[in-house]
XYZ file of C-alpha atoms in Angstrom:
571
model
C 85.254 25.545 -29.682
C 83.066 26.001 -26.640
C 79.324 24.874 -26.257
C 77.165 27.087 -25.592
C 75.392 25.336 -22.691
C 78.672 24.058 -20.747
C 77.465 21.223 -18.919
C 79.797 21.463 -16.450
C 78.991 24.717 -15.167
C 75.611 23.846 -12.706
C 75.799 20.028 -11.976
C 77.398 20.863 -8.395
C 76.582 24.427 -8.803
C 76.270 26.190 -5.159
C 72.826 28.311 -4.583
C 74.743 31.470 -2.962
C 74.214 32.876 -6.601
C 70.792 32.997 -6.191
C 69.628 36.462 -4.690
C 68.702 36.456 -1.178
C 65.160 38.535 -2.070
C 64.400 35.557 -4.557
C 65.223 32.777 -2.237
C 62.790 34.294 0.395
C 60.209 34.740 -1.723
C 60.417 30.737 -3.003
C 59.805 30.023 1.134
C 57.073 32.632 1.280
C 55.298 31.159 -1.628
C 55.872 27.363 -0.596
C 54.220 28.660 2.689
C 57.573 28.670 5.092
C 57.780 31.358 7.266
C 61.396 31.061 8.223
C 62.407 33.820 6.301
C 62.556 36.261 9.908
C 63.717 35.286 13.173
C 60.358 35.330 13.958
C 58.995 33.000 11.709
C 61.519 30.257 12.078
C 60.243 26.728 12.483
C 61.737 25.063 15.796
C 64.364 22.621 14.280
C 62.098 19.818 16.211
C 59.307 20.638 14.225
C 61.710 19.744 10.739
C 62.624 16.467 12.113
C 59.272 15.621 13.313
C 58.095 16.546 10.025
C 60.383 14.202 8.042
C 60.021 11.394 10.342
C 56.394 11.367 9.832
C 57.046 10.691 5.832
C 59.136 7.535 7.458
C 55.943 6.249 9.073
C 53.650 5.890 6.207
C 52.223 2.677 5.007
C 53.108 1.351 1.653
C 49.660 3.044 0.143
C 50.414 6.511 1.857
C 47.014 6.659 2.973
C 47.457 9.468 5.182
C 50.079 11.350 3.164
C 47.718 10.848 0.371
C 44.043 12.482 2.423
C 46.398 15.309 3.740
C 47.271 16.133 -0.338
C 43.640 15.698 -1.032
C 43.184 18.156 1.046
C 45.804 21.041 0.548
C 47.634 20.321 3.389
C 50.923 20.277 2.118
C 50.983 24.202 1.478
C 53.416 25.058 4.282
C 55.176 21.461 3.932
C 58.812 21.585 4.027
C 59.702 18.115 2.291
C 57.031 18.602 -0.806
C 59.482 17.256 -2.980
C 59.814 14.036 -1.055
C 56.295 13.690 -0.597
C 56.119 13.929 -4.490
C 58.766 11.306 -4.770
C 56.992 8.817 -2.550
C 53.730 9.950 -4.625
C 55.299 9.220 -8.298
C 57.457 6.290 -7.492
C 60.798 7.796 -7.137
C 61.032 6.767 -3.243
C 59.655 3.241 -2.197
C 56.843 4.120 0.366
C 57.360 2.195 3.463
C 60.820 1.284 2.928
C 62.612 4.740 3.562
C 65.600 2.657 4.125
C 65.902 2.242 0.542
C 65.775 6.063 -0.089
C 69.261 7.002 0.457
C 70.002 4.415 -2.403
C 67.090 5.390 -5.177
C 68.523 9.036 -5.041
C 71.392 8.503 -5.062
C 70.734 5.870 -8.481
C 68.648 8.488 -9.868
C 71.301 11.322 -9.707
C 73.935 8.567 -11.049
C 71.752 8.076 -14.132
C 71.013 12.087 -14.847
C 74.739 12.603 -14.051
C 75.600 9.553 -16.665
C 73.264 11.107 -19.194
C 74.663 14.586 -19.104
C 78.148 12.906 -20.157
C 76.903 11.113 -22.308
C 75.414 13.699 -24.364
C 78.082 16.153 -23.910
C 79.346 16.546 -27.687
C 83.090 17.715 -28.578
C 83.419 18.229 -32.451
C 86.853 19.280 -32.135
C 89.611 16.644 -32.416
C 86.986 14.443 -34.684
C 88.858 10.547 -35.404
C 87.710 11.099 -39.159
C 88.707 15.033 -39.906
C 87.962 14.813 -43.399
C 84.392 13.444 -43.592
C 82.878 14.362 -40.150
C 83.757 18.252 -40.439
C 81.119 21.383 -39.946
C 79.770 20.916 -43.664
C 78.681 16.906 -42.946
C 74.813 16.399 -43.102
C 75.570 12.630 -42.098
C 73.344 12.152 -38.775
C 76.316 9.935 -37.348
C 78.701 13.434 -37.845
C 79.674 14.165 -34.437
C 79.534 18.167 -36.157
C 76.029 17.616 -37.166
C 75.060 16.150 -34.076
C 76.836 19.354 -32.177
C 74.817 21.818 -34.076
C 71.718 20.099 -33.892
C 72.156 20.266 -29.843
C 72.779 24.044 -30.192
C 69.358 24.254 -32.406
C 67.810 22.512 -29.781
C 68.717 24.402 -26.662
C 68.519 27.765 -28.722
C 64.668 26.705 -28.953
C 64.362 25.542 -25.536
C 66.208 28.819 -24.374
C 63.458 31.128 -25.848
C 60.454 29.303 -24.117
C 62.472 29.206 -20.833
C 63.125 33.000 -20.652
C 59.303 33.545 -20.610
C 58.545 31.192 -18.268
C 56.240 32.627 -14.655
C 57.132 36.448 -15.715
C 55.533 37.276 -12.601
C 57.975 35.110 -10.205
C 61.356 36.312 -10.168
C 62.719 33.258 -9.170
C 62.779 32.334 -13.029
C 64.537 35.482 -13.767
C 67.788 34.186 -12.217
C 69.517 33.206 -14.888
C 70.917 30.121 -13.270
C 67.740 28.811 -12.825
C 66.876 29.355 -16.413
C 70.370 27.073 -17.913
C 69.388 24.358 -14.786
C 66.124 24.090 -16.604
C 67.489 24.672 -20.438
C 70.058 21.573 -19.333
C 67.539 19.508 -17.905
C 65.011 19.961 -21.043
C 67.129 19.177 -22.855
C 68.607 15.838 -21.623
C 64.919 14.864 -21.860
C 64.615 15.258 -25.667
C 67.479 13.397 -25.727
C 66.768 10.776 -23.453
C 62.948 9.977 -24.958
C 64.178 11.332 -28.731
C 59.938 10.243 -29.622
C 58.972 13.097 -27.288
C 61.878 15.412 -28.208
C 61.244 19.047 -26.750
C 57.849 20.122 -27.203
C 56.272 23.662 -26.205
C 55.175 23.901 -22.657
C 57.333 21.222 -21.350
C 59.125 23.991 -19.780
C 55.861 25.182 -18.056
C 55.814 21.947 -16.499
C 59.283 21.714 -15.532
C 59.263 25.055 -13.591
C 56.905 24.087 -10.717
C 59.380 21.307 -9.909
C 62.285 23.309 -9.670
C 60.749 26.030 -7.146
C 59.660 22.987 -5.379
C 62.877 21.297 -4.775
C 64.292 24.491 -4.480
C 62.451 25.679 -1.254
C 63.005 22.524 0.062
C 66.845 22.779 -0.112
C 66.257 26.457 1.250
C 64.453 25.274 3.847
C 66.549 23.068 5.319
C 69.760 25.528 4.698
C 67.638 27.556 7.402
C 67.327 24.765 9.631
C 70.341 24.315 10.083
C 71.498 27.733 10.209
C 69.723 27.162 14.476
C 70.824 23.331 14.636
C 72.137 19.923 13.121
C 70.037 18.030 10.859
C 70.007 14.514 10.109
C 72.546 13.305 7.640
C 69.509 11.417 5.989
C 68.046 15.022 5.059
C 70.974 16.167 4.130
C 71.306 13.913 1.927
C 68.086 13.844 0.025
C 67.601 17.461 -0.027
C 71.559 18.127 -0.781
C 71.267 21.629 -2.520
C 74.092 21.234 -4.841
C 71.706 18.182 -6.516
C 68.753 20.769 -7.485
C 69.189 19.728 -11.405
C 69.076 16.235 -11.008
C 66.582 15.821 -7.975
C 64.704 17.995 -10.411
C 65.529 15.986 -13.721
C 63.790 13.129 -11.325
C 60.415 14.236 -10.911
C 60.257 16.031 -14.689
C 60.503 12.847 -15.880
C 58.090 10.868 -14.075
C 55.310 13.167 -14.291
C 56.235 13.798 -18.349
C 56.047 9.859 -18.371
C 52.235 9.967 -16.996
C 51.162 13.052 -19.517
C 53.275 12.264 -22.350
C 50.407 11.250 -24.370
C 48.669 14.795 -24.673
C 51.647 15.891 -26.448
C 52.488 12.966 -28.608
C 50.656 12.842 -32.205
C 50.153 9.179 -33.865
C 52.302 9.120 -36.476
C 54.416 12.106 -36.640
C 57.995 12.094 -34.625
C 59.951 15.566 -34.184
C 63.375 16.272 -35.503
C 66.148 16.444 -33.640
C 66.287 19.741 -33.550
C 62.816 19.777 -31.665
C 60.703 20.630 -35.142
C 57.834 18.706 -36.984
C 58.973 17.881 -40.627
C 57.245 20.594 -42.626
C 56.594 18.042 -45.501
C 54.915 15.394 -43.074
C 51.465 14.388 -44.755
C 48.977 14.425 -42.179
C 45.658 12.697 -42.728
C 42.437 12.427 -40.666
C 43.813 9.296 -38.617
C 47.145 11.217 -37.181
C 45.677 14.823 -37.032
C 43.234 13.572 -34.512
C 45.694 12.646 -31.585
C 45.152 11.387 -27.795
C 44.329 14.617 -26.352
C 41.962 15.840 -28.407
C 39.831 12.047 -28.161
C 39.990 12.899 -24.323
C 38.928 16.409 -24.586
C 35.922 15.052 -26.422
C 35.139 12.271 -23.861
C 35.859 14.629 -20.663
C 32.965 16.900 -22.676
C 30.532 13.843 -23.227
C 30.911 11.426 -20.508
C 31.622 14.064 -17.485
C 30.066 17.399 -18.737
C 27.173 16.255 -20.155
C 25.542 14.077 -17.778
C 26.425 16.546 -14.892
C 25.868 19.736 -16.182
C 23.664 19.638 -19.374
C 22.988 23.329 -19.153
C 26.416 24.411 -19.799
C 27.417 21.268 -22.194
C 24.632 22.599 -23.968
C 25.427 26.318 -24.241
C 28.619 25.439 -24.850
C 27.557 23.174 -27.885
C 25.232 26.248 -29.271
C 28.133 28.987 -29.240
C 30.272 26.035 -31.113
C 33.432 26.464 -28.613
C 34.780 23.159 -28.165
C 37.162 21.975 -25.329
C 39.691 21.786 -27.617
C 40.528 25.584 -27.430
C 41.413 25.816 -24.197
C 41.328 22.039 -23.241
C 44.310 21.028 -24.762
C 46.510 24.086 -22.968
C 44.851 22.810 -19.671
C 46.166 19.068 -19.827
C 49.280 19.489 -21.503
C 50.586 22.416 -18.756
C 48.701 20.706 -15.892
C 46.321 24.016 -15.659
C 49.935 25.840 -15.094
C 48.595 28.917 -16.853
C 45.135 29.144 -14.973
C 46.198 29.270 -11.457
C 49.058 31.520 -9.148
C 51.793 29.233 -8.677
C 50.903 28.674 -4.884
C 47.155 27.395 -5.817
C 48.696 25.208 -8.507
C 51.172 23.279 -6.212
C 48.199 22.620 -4.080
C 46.705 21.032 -7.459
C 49.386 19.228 -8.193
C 49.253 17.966 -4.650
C 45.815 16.361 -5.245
C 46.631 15.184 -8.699
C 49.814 13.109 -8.154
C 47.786 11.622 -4.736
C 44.698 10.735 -6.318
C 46.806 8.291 -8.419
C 49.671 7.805 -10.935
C 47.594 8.240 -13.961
C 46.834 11.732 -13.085
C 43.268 10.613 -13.886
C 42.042 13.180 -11.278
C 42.509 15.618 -13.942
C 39.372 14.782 -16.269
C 37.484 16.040 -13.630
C 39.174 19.162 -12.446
C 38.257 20.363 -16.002
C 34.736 19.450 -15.381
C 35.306 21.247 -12.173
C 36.708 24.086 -13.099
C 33.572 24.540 -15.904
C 31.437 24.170 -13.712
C 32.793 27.022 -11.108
C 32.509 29.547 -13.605
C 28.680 28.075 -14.998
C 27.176 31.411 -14.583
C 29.629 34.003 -16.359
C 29.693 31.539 -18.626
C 25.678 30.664 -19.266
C 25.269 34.483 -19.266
C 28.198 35.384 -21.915
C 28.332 34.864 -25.555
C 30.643 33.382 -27.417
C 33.395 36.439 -27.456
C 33.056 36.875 -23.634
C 32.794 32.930 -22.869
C 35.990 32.316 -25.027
C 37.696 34.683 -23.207
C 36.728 33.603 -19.549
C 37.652 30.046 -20.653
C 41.198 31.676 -21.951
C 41.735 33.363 -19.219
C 40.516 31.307 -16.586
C 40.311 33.749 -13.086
C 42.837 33.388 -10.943
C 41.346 34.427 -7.700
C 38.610 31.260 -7.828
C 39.260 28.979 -4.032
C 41.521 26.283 -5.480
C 40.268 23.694 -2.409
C 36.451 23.898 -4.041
C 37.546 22.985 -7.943
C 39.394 19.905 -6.201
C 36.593 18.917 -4.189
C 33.980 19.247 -6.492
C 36.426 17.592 -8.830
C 36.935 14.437 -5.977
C 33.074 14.367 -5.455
C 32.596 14.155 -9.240
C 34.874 10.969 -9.946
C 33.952 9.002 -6.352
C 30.286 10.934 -4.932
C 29.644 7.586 -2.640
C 33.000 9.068 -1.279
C 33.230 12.757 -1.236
C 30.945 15.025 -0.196
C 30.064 18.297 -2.986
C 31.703 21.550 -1.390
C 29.120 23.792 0.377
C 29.723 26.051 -2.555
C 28.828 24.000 -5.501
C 25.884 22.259 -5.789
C 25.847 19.521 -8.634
C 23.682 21.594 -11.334
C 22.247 18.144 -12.699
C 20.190 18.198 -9.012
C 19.252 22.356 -9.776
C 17.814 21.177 -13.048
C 14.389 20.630 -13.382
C 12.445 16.811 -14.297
C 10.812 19.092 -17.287
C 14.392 20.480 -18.998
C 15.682 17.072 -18.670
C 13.443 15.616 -20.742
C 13.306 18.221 -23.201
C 17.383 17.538 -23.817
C 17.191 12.971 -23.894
C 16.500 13.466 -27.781
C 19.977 16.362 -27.976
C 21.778 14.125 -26.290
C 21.142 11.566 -28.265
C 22.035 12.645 -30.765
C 25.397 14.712 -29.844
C 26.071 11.014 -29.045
C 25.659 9.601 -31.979
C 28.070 12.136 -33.722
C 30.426 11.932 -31.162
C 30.435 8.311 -32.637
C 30.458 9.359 -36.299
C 33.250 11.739 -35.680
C 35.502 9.296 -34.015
C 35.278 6.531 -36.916
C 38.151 7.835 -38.105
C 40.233 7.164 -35.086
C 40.684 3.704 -34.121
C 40.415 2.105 -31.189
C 44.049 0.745 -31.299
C 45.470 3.900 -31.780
C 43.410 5.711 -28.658
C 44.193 2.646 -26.373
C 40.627 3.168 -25.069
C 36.964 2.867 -26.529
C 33.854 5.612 -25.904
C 31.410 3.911 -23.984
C 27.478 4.434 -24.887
C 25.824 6.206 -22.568
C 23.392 4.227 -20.579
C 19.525 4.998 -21.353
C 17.270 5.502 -18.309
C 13.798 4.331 -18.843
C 11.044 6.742 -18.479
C 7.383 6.174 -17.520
C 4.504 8.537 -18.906
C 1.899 9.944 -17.266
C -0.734 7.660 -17.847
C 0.605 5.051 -15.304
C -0.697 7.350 -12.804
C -2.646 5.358 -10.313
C -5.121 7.066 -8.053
C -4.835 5.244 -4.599
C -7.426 7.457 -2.793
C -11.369 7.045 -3.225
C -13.680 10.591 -4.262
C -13.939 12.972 -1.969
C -11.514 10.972 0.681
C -10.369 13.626 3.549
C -6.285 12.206 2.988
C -6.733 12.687 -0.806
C -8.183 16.246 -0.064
C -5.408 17.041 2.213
C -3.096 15.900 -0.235
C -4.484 17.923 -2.993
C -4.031 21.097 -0.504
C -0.472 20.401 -0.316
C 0.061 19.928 -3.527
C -1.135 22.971 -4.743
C 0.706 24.803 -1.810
C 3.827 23.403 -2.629
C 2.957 24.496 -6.718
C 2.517 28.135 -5.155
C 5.480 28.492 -3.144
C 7.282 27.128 -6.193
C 5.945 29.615 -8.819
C 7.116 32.454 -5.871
C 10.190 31.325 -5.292
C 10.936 30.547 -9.700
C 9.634 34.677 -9.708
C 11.943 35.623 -6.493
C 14.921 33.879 -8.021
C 14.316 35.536 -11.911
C 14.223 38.991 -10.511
C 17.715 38.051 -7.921
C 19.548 37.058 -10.461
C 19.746 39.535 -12.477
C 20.481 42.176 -10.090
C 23.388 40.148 -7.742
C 26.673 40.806 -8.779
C 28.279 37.240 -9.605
C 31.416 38.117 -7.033
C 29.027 38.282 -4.237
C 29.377 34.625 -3.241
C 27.012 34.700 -0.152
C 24.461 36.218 -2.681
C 25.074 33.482 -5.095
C 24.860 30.466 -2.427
C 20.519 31.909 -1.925
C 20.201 31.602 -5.420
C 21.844 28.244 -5.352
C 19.426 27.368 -2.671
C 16.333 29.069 -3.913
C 17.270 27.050 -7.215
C 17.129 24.088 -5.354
C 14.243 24.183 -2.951
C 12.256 24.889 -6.401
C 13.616 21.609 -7.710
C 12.817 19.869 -4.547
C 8.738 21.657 -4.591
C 8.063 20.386 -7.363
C 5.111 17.805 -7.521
C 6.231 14.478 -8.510
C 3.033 12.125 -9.761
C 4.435 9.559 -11.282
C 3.858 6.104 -10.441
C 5.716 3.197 -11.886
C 3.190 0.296 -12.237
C 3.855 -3.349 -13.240
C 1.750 -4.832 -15.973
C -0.364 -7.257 -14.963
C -0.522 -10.331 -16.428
C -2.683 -13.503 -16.469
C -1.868 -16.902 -14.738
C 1.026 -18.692 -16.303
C 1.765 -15.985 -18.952
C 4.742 -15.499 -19.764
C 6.235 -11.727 -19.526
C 8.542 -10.597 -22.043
C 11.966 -8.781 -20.519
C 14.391 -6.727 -22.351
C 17.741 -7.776 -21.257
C 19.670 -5.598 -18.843
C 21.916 -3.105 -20.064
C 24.859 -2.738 -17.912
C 26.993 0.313 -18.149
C 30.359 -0.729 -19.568
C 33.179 -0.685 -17.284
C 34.971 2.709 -18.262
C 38.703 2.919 -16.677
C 39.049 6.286 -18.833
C 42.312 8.679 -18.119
C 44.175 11.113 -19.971
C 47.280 9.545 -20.553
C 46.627 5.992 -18.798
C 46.803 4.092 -22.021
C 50.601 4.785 -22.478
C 51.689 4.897 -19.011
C 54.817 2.761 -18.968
C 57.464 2.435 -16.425
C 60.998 4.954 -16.187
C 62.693 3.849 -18.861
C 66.542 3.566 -17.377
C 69.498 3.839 -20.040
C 73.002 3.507 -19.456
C 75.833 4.694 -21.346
C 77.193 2.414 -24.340
């Protein structure tokens, strides 16, 4: 009886299948431009590219500022460069890389024997035939593999309809194989939807790199070390390498405490779910990414958000679990990716690109209701610059060390001292049922706990002190400035009412004056408040409320269950 998916078919399977149309296209999109004579990259160029990755330090400091800052697009070793970012390569060793690939593509090529399953010829005819529900039945282990790939199989087929290099339909059973040697490998993750959304970035990336240097050496030799890492015939495993890594740094916004799939890739129907399992790691983040990041930084839109009841959860969860593979063209998202796996190997960077990406769409989405906000946020546009959500997204996690893009300004600066203190009370108390709502997970099974949110103190306006005697010419001056500065700020609050209702929100030079309007009004406003010490008598004593210091929050998506590859070998 044959298999369905032989395995044997695409371990050492040669490329020529692939069409020549599809294969250029992969190098156009990875940003090569040898597809012409014209384009083509002096072969001195390739070396002197790779032998720059053999230069950097063990913390890839340079490697990891040019990822920070999309500079990989037209890089020709991307796959390498996510290697050395995810652990696969030792960074500053590269003599050790010849030996890690070749371990890794040992262990995917051990696995794939492994689980290759042969019902036919069975030691024990009689009890282990087609009919046997015993899990041990080498039958019933065959036709639960079939149920599994037949799943995977109908997710893979409708995977980047608008790239036809997933059309080939060798690149659809490298991708069914490798799927599926996961589930089989980490049987607690199994196959779960999306996975293969993940998995297909990968794949066009090693792919273009094994294009690319086919080209190269099409004009000249390369060295046998490139050869050897970016062998062509090794696309499944190479990829196989990196699926598994980065599935080992998000695998907790797709596991759910409590519940385990079936073999066959399903959820036990009869599994009784309570309020403790339903309520699983990705959803806890979604809700701290909303009241830790949004809030504070954007209380406007955390609060309009809050009033049209959509939570983050509708489009969150889709976000994290397909690292934002559905929002962006695949070119923008390997520049993403770039930036995520650099920033470090938690993927932590990722709270904040949600933030970030909320935040770049603010206006649609204060102006929409719920209908037209729900669908912005679930169909996220495509054409927004990639390079401003990821460094509006660095500036929000370290601000001491990135700098805002010129085209976002942080909206907590563009809001007023008045609407700020209008919202303490609301946020108090979203706080306090972000609390309530979350007794029912614990803090063992999220791995992390919700930190309260600092309280700022505030000062009222009688602890105004008037510094300046009656009628003094400094205090009169002052007085005249004031109310100048009160003028031009009324103008400017009129100016910007009227503008922004009649700019179109794709006119992005437009948008920047009323980003700048918006803030000179913030910065005209007259500040009077004083903070004053009380004054106290001799030897009285002063009472102090003790400091509050902010906890210490080390808060990722998936950082809590972060473990190392887990190798297995063959029994």
């Amino acid at each position: 009886m044959n298999h369905e998916y032989d395995w044997s078919l695409n371990y050492n399977m040669p490329l020529d299948d692939v069409p020549v149309d599809i294969a250029q296209e992969a190098l156009v999109l990875n940003g090569d431009t040898m597809g012409s004579p014209k384009g083509r990259q002096p072969p001195l160029q390739y070396e002197e590219e790779w032998r720059s990755l053999l230069k950097e330090g063990i913390d890839l400091c340079d490697l990891r500022k040019k990822a920070l800052e999309g500079g990989l697009r037209a890089a020709r070793f991307r796959s390498v460069v996510w290697k050395l970012l995810l652990g696969a390569l030792t960074p500053g060793s590269p003599d050790t890389w010849l030996s890690q690939v070749e371990s890794d593509r040992n262990h995917y090529s051990t696995l794939k024997a492994k689980l290759r399953v042969s019902p036919i010829g069975s030691a024990e005819p009689q009890s282990d035939n087609p009919l046997s529900q015993d899990e041990q039945s080498t039958w019933h282990q065959f036709f639960c593999d079939r149920d599994l790939q037949a799943l995977i199989k109908q997710d893979v087929v409708r995977t980047f309809p608008g790239v036809d290099f997933f059309r080939g339909e060798n690149v659809q059973e490298i991708m069914i194989n490798i799927l599926f040697a996961y589930a089989r490998e980490y049987p607690a993750m199994c196959y779960r939807q999306g996975m293969h959304e993940v998995l297909a970035p990968v794949v066009f990336v090693v792919h273009c790199d094994q294009q690319a240097l086919l080209h190269t050496q099409e004009q000249s030799e390369v060295s046998p070390e490139i050869v050897t890492v970016l062998d062509p015939k090794y696309l499944e495993a190479d990829s196989y390498t990196l699926f598994r890594r980065i599935m080992n740094a998000i695998e907790g916004s797709y596991l759910i405490p409590n519940m385990a799939p079936t073999s066959t890739g399903y959820f036990p129907a009869n599994m009784k779910t309570t309020m403790n399992n339903t309520e699983n790691q990705v959803v806890a983040q979604l809700n701290w990414i909303k009241e830790v990041l949004l809030a504070p930084n954007d209380p406007q839109l955390f609060q309009h958000l809050e009033q049209l009841d959509i939570p983050l959860q509708l489009f969150g969860i889709r976000w994290l679990r397909l690292l934002f593979g559905r929002e962006f063209p695949l070119q923008d998202l390997l520049v993403l990716w770039d930036a995520i796996f650099a920033d470090s190997s938690s993927f932590d960077l990722v709270n904040y690109i949600v933030v970030s990406m909320l935040v770049a769409i603010r206006s649609t989405l204060l102006k929409s209701d719920y209908t037209k906000c729900l669908t912005q946020l679930m169909r996220y546009p495509g054409s927004m610059d990639i390079s401003i959500i990821i460094d509006y997204a660095l500036y929000l996690k370290a601000p001491s060390k990135f700098s805002p893009p010129p085209k976002i300004i942080p909206p907590k600066v563009l809001v007023s001292t008045d609407e700020k203190n209008d919202r303490v009370h609301y946020h108090r108390r979203k706080q306090v049922t972000l609390r309530r709502n979350q007794k029912a997970v614990s803090e063992e099974t999220l791995g992390f706990t919700v930190p309260e949110r600092v309280q700022s103190t505030h000062f009222s306006n009688s602890e105004i002190v008037d510094g300046f005697k009656t009628n003094d010419t400094l205090m009169n001056e002052l007085l005249n400035a004031y109310t100048v500065m009160s003028l031009c700020r009324l103008k400017l609050s009129q100016y910007h009412s009227v503008l922004e209702d009649a700019v179109s929100p794709n006119h992005i030079e437009a948008q920047q004056a009323l980003t700048g309007i918006h803030e000179l009004c913030s910065l005209l406003k007259v500040q009077k408040v004083v903070r004053v010490e009380k004054g106290t008598e001799a030897n009285e004593v002063v009472e102090k409320r003790p400091e509050r210091k902010p906890s210490e929050v080390d808060m990722t998506v998936f950082k809590h269950i972060v473990t190392p590859i887990r190798e297995t070998s063959p029994t």
